[in-house]
Amino acid sequence: MLFAPMLSLLGVAVLVNPAVTNQAVCIASGVVLGPIPDELEVTTADGTTFTLSRTQLTHAATIIETGARTPGVGRDGILIALMAALTESTLRQLANASAYPESAGYPNDGDGGDHDSLGLFQMRPQSGWGSVEQLMDPRYQAAAFYGGPDGPNGGSPRGLLDIPGWQQMDKGEAAQSVEVSAFPDRYQNYEPVARAILQALTISSGTGGSGVPGDANIPETTRLVFPLPTGTYVQTSPLGPRTDPITGEPRFHYGNDWAAPDGTPIFALADGIVTYAGMVDGYSGQITVEHTIGGERVATMYIHMWADGIYVHAGDRVIAGQHIGDVGSSGHSTGPHLHFEVHPGGAGAEAVDPVPWLAAHGVEGIDAPTAGGPGCAY
């Protein structure tokens, strides 16, 4: 069975989302995700050439973006994860109807049928990687592969960050240390492909990971506009640690949620350049805009629009108050709302709480949070 994968962040979503805590963790080595190509021709170390589709590249974007959010991963860790997923599934989110018939009911790119393995990294529920529902989520699989103190498995099974000295290992050896495959020598063959993907899907810059070249002309904005019309929204979830409203597990929330009716206009906070506009991971609409505010590069992100509710494209120049999209409920969302993020320093920098930041910059109309309401899982 073949299901179109549901997509959400970071052309990648050209997205770049920061890591949690007080650590300033930029997208790996100052690179940010850019638009996802329709296809990419790649060649393995043994000389085999093939073409990756947009769907496969979208899954690669999920791996990159998840690694960028995870402290300690860096560019090398992302390369290792891409090598592992290429080897295990050729970047396809695979169901396994023979072992788990219910897996075919989740968005997938076909049936793998390898023992009881599932998904991008061919993880096995029986080995403790997660439930069928969890492993049919590409974001969960990527987070599980990276592991670490904030990983979903608590170090068992071990993710990359749980392996002592992984940074000094050969990248294929590091991938094998996570995957524990019966064919440990396969991963190195895909290192050139992983590097080609990372180059094609990211934008290098000297702006600390802003996603816009350092010489890009982003004029100082003259005004700031609240991103939703007055009287249409209610704040339902602030930035910070919380219980994921979908999984019920502890998770850090990277922005602020404002519930609003489906189709409510979303406005650009300030003048700027759109660096990403589209669906991330196939199922969550996102717009990322870079601005110059108070002499500083600042990125804003607007998430959960439906695909037909995005009205700008990467590279567009926008002005403060421009109608750039409509409120939706795509991706990991419990109802129509705007998930809004502010990244002083650019898209690769750490996110800050939008509410005090907006207040400090003279933006009015911010409601106090309610006891609950529509929100999202990230």
Coordinates of C-alpha atoms in Angstrom, one line a residue:
M1 CA 0.0 0.0 0.0
L2 CA 1.3 3.4 -0.8
F3 CA 0.1 6.5 1.1
A4 CA 1.3 10.0 0.4
P5 CA 3.2 11.0 3.5
M6 CA 1.7 13.7 5.6
L7 CA 3.9 16.8 5.5
S8 CA 4.9 19.8 8.1
L9 CA 9.0 23.1 9.2
L10 CA 11.7 23.6 8.1
G11 CA 11.4 24.1 1.9
V12 CA 12.6 22.5 4.5
A13 CA 10.7 23.5 6.4
V14 CA 13.3 25.4 5.4
L15 CA 13.0 25.4 8.8
V16 CA 15.2 25.6 11.4
N17 CA 14.2 25.1 15.0
P18 CA 16.4 25.6 18.0
A19 CA 17.2 23.2 20.7
V20 CA 15.8 23.3 24.1
T21 CA 17.2 24.6 27.4
N22 CA 19.5 27.5 27.9
Q23 CA 22.0 26.3 25.5
A24 CA 22.2 28.3 22.3
V25 CA 22.2 25.5 19.8
C26 CA 22.2 26.6 16.2
I27 CA 21.3 24.4 13.2
A28 CA 24.3 22.2 12.7
S29 CA 27.5 24.1 11.9
G30 CA 25.6 27.3 10.8
V31 CA 23.5 25.7 8.1
V32 CA 19.8 26.0 7.8
L33 CA 17.2 24.0 5.8
G34 CA 16.2 25.4 2.5
P35 CA 13.5 24.5 -0.1
I36 CA 13.0 20.8 -0.8
P37 CA 13.8 20.0 -4.4
D38 CA 11.4 17.9 -6.4
E39 CA 14.1 15.3 -6.9
L40 CA 17.8 14.8 -6.4
E41 CA 20.2 12.5 -8.4
V42 CA 22.8 10.9 -6.1
T43 CA 25.6 8.4 -6.3
T44 CA 26.8 5.9 -3.6
A45 CA 30.4 5.1 -2.8
D46 CA 30.2 2.0 -5.0
G47 CA 29.1 4.1 -8.0
T48 CA 25.4 3.3 -8.0
T49 CA 23.3 6.3 -9.2
F50 CA 19.7 6.8 -8.4
T51 CA 17.1 9.6 -8.0
L52 CA 15.5 10.6 -4.7
S53 CA 11.9 11.9 -4.9
R54 CA 10.5 14.9 -3.1
T55 CA 8.8 12.5 -0.6
Q56 CA 12.2 10.9 0.3
L57 CA 13.8 14.3 0.5
T58 CA 11.0 15.5 2.8
H59 CA 11.9 12.6 5.2
A60 CA 15.5 13.7 5.0
A61 CA 14.4 17.2 6.0
T62 CA 12.7 15.7 9.0
I63 CA 15.9 14.0 10.0
I64 CA 17.9 17.2 9.5
E65 CA 15.5 19.3 11.4
T66 CA 15.2 16.9 14.3
G67 CA 19.0 16.7 14.6
A68 CA 19.1 20.5 14.5
R69 CA 16.8 20.6 17.5
T70 CA 18.8 18.1 19.5
P71 CA 21.7 19.4 21.5
G72 CA 25.0 17.5 20.8
V73 CA 24.1 16.1 17.4
G74 CA 25.7 18.6 15.0
R75 CA 26.4 18.2 11.3
D76 CA 28.2 14.8 11.7
G77 CA 25.3 13.3 13.7
I78 CA 22.9 14.4 11.0
L79 CA 25.1 12.8 8.4
I80 CA 25.2 9.5 10.3
A81 CA 21.4 9.5 10.7
L82 CA 20.9 10.2 7.0
M83 CA 23.3 7.3 6.2
A84 CA 21.3 5.0 8.5
A85 CA 17.9 5.8 7.0
L86 CA 19.2 5.6 3.5
T87 CA 20.6 2.2 4.1
E88 CA 17.6 0.8 6.1
S89 CA 14.7 2.2 4.0
T90 CA 16.1 4.5 1.2
L91 CA 14.4 7.3 3.1
R92 CA 10.9 5.7 3.0
Q93 CA 8.5 5.5 5.8
L94 CA 7.7 1.8 5.5
A95 CA 4.8 -0.1 7.0
N96 CA 4.9 -3.8 7.7
A97 CA 1.5 -5.3 7.1
S98 CA 2.6 -8.9 7.7
A99 CA 4.0 -8.3 11.2
Y100 CA 1.7 -5.3 12.2
P101 CA -1.4 -5.0 10.0
E102 CA -2.3 -1.8 11.7
S103 CA 0.8 -0.1 10.4
A104 CA -0.7 0.0 7.0
G105 CA -3.3 2.4 8.4
Y106 CA -0.8 5.1 9.1
P107 CA 0.7 7.4 6.3
N108 CA 3.4 5.4 4.7
D109 CA 5.5 5.0 1.5
G110 CA 4.9 1.3 1.0
D111 CA 5.2 -2.0 2.8
G112 CA 8.7 -3.1 3.9
G113 CA 8.0 -6.6 5.3
D114 CA 11.5 -7.0 6.9
H115 CA 10.8 -9.2 10.0
D116 CA 9.0 -6.8 12.4
S117 CA 10.8 -3.6 11.4
L118 CA 9.1 -0.3 10.7
G119 CA 9.7 3.1 9.3
L120 CA 12.7 5.2 8.1
F121 CA 15.2 3.5 10.4
Q122 CA 13.5 0.0 10.4
M123 CA 13.1 0.1 14.1
R124 CA 11.5 -2.9 15.9
P125 CA 8.7 -2.6 18.5
Q126 CA 9.8 -5.8 20.1
S127 CA 13.3 -4.4 20.6
G128 CA 11.8 -1.5 22.6
W129 CA 12.1 1.3 20.1
G130 CA 8.4 2.2 20.5
S131 CA 4.9 1.3 19.7
V132 CA 3.6 0.8 16.1
E133 CA 1.9 4.2 16.4
Q134 CA 5.0 5.9 17.5
L135 CA 7.3 4.3 14.9
M136 CA 5.0 5.2 12.1
D137 CA 5.8 8.8 12.9
P138 CA 9.0 10.0 11.1
R139 CA 9.7 12.6 13.7
Y140 CA 9.5 10.0 16.5
Q141 CA 11.9 7.7 14.6
A142 CA 14.4 10.5 14.0
A143 CA 14.3 11.5 17.7
A144 CA 14.7 7.9 18.8
F145 CA 17.7 7.4 16.5
Y146 CA 19.5 10.4 18.0
G147 CA 18.5 9.4 21.6
G148 CA 20.3 11.3 24.3
P149 CA 18.9 12.6 27.6
D150 CA 15.8 14.0 25.9
G151 CA 15.3 11.0 23.6
P152 CA 12.1 9.0 23.8
N153 CA 13.8 5.8 24.9
G154 CA 15.9 7.0 27.8
G155 CA 19.0 5.3 26.4
S156 CA 17.5 1.9 25.9
P157 CA 17.7 1.0 23.1
R158 CA 20.7 3.3 22.6
G159 CA 20.5 6.2 20.2
L160 CA 23.5 7.9 18.7
L161 CA 24.0 10.3 21.7
D162 CA 23.9 7.3 24.1
I163 CA 27.0 5.8 22.5
P164 CA 30.3 6.9 24.1
G165 CA 32.8 8.3 21.7
W166 CA 30.5 8.2 18.6
Q167 CA 32.1 11.4 17.4
Q168 CA 35.5 9.7 16.9
M169 CA 34.0 6.6 15.2
D170 CA 33.9 6.0 11.4
K171 CA 30.4 7.3 10.4
G172 CA 29.3 3.9 9.2
E173 CA 30.5 2.3 12.4
A174 CA 28.5 4.9 14.4
A175 CA 25.4 4.1 12.4
Q176 CA 25.8 0.4 13.0
S177 CA 26.2 1.0 16.7
V178 CA 22.7 2.3 16.7
E179 CA 21.1 0.0 14.2
V180 CA 22.9 -3.2 15.3
S181 CA 22.5 -4.7 11.8
A182 CA 23.5 -8.1 10.6
F183 CA 25.2 -6.3 7.7
P184 CA 27.4 -3.7 9.5
D185 CA 29.4 -2.6 6.4
R186 CA 26.4 -1.3 4.4
Y187 CA 26.2 2.2 5.9
Q188 CA 29.5 3.6 4.7
N189 CA 28.3 3.2 1.1
Y190 CA 25.7 5.9 1.6
E191 CA 28.0 8.6 3.0
P192 CA 28.3 10.4 -0.3
V193 CA 24.5 10.4 -0.7
A194 CA 24.0 11.8 2.8
R195 CA 26.5 14.6 2.1
A196 CA 24.7 15.4 -1.2
I197 CA 21.4 15.5 0.6
L198 CA 22.7 17.8 3.3
Q199 CA 24.2 20.1 0.8
A200 CA 21.1 20.2 -1.4
L201 CA 18.6 20.8 1.5
T202 CA 20.6 23.3 3.5
I203 CA 21.9 26.8 3.1
S204 CA 25.3 27.7 4.4
S205 CA 25.7 31.3 5.5
G206 CA 27.8 33.5 7.7
T207 CA 24.8 34.8 9.6
G208 CA 24.9 32.2 12.4
G209 CA 22.4 30.0 10.8
S210 CA 19.8 32.6 9.7
G211 CA 19.2 31.0 6.3
V212 CA 19.6 34.3 4.5
P213 CA 23.1 35.2 3.1
G214 CA 24.9 37.8 5.1
D215 CA 24.8 40.3 2.3
A216 CA 21.0 39.9 1.8
N217 CA 19.3 43.3 1.8
I218 CA 16.7 43.0 4.6
P219 CA 15.9 46.6 5.4
E220 CA 15.2 47.6 9.0
T221 CA 11.5 47.1 9.6
T222 CA 9.4 50.3 10.3
R223 CA 6.7 48.6 12.4
L224 CA 5.6 45.4 14.0
V225 CA 2.1 43.9 13.6
F226 CA 0.5 41.2 15.8
P227 CA 0.2 38.1 13.5
L228 CA -3.6 37.6 14.0
P229 CA -6.5 40.0 13.8
T230 CA -7.7 41.6 17.0
G231 CA -10.4 39.7 18.8
T232 CA -10.0 36.4 16.8
Y233 CA -7.6 34.4 19.0
V234 CA -7.0 33.0 22.5
Q235 CA -3.6 32.0 23.8
T236 CA -3.7 28.3 24.7
S237 CA -0.1 27.2 25.3
P238 CA 3.2 29.2 25.9
L239 CA 6.8 28.3 25.2
G240 CA 8.3 25.8 27.6
P241 CA 8.1 22.3 29.0
R242 CA 4.7 20.7 29.1
T243 CA 2.8 17.5 28.5
D244 CA 2.4 16.8 24.8
P245 CA -1.4 17.1 24.1
I246 CA -1.2 14.3 21.5
T247 CA 1.1 11.6 23.1
G248 CA 0.7 12.6 26.8
E249 CA 4.5 12.5 27.2
P250 CA 6.7 15.3 28.5
R251 CA 7.9 17.5 25.7
F252 CA 9.3 21.0 25.1
H253 CA 7.1 23.4 23.3
Y254 CA 9.1 25.7 21.0
G255 CA 6.7 28.6 20.5
N256 CA 3.4 30.0 21.5
D257 CA -0.1 28.7 20.4
W258 CA -3.0 31.0 19.7
A259 CA -6.3 29.3 19.0
A260 CA -8.3 30.9 16.2
P261 CA -11.0 29.8 13.8
D262 CA -9.9 27.9 10.7
G263 CA -9.1 30.3 7.9
T264 CA -8.3 33.3 10.2
P265 CA -5.8 35.5 8.4
I266 CA -2.1 35.3 9.5
F267 CA -0.1 38.5 9.1
A268 CA 3.7 38.9 8.7
L269 CA 5.0 40.4 12.0
A270 CA 7.4 42.8 10.1
D271 CA 9.0 43.5 6.8
G272 CA 11.3 40.7 5.7
I273 CA 12.2 37.9 3.3
V274 CA 10.4 34.5 3.2
T275 CA 13.0 31.8 3.6
Y276 CA 10.5 28.9 3.7
A277 CA 6.9 28.5 2.7
G278 CA 5.4 25.0 2.3
M279 CA 4.7 21.8 4.1
V280 CA 7.1 20.2 6.5
D281 CA 7.4 16.4 6.7
G282 CA 4.5 16.3 4.2
Y283 CA 1.8 17.4 6.7
S284 CA 2.4 20.6 8.5
G285 CA 2.3 24.0 6.8
Q286 CA 5.0 26.5 7.8
I287 CA 6.2 29.9 6.8
T288 CA 9.6 31.3 8.0
V289 CA 10.4 35.0 7.5
E290 CA 13.7 36.7 8.2
H291 CA 13.6 40.4 9.4
T292 CA 15.9 43.1 10.6
I293 CA 14.5 44.5 13.9
G294 CA 16.4 46.9 16.0
G295 CA 19.5 46.3 14.0
E296 CA 19.3 42.5 14.7
R297 CA 18.5 39.6 12.4
V298 CA 15.3 38.0 13.7
A299 CA 13.3 35.0 12.2
T300 CA 9.6 34.4 12.8
M301 CA 7.9 31.1 12.1
Y302 CA 4.2 30.5 11.5
I303 CA 3.1 26.9 11.6
H304 CA 0.0 24.6 11.0
M305 CA -1.5 26.3 7.9
W306 CA -3.2 24.0 5.4
A307 CA -1.4 23.6 2.1
D308 CA -3.9 25.9 0.4
G309 CA -3.6 28.4 3.2
I310 CA -0.1 29.5 2.4
Y311 CA 0.1 32.6 0.2
V312 CA 3.8 33.4 -0.1
H313 CA 6.8 31.6 -1.6
A314 CA 10.5 31.3 -0.5
G315 CA 12.3 34.4 -1.7
D316 CA 9.3 36.7 -1.5
R317 CA 9.7 40.0 0.2
V318 CA 6.8 40.8 2.6
I319 CA 5.8 43.8 4.6
A320 CA 4.5 44.1 8.1
G321 CA 0.8 43.2 8.3
Q322 CA 0.8 41.4 4.9
H323 CA -1.7 38.5 4.8
I324 CA 0.7 35.5 4.3
G325 CA -1.4 32.6 5.3
D326 CA -4.5 31.3 7.1
V327 CA -4.9 29.5 10.4
G328 CA -5.2 25.8 9.9
S329 CA -4.7 22.5 11.9
S330 CA -2.2 20.6 9.8
G331 CA 0.5 18.4 11.3
H332 CA 0.7 17.6 15.0
S333 CA -2.3 19.7 16.0
T334 CA -5.4 19.3 18.1
G335 CA -7.4 22.1 16.4
P336 CA -7.1 25.3 14.4
H337 CA -4.4 27.6 15.8
L338 CA -1.3 29.5 15.0
H339 CA 2.0 28.1 16.4
F340 CA 4.3 31.2 16.4
E341 CA 8.1 31.3 17.1
V342 CA 10.6 34.1 17.4
H343 CA 14.3 33.5 16.9
P344 CA 16.5 36.5 17.6
G345 CA 19.7 36.0 15.7
G346 CA 18.0 34.2 12.8
A347 CA 16.3 30.9 12.2
G348 CA 19.2 28.8 13.4
A349 CA 19.3 30.5 16.8
E350 CA 17.5 29.6 20.0
A351 CA 13.8 30.5 20.2
V352 CA 12.6 32.9 22.8
D353 CA 9.2 33.2 24.5
P354 CA 7.2 35.3 21.9
V355 CA 4.9 36.9 24.4
P356 CA 7.5 39.0 26.4
W357 CA 9.5 39.6 23.3
L358 CA 6.4 41.0 21.5
A359 CA 5.5 43.1 24.5
A360 CA 9.1 44.4 24.8
H361 CA 8.9 45.5 21.2
G362 CA 5.6 47.4 21.6
V363 CA 3.3 44.9 20.1
E364 CA -0.2 45.0 21.7
G365 CA -3.1 42.5 21.9
I366 CA -1.5 39.5 23.7
D367 CA -4.0 37.5 25.7
A368 CA -3.2 35.6 28.8
P369 CA -3.1 31.9 28.3
T370 CA -6.3 29.9 29.0
A371 CA -6.6 26.7 30.8
G372 CA -6.4 24.8 27.5
G373 CA -7.5 24.6 24.0
P374 CA -6.3 23.8 20.5
G375 CA -2.5 23.4 20.3
C376 CA 0.3 21.3 18.9
A377 CA 2.9 18.8 19.8
Y378 CA 6.1 20.9 19.2

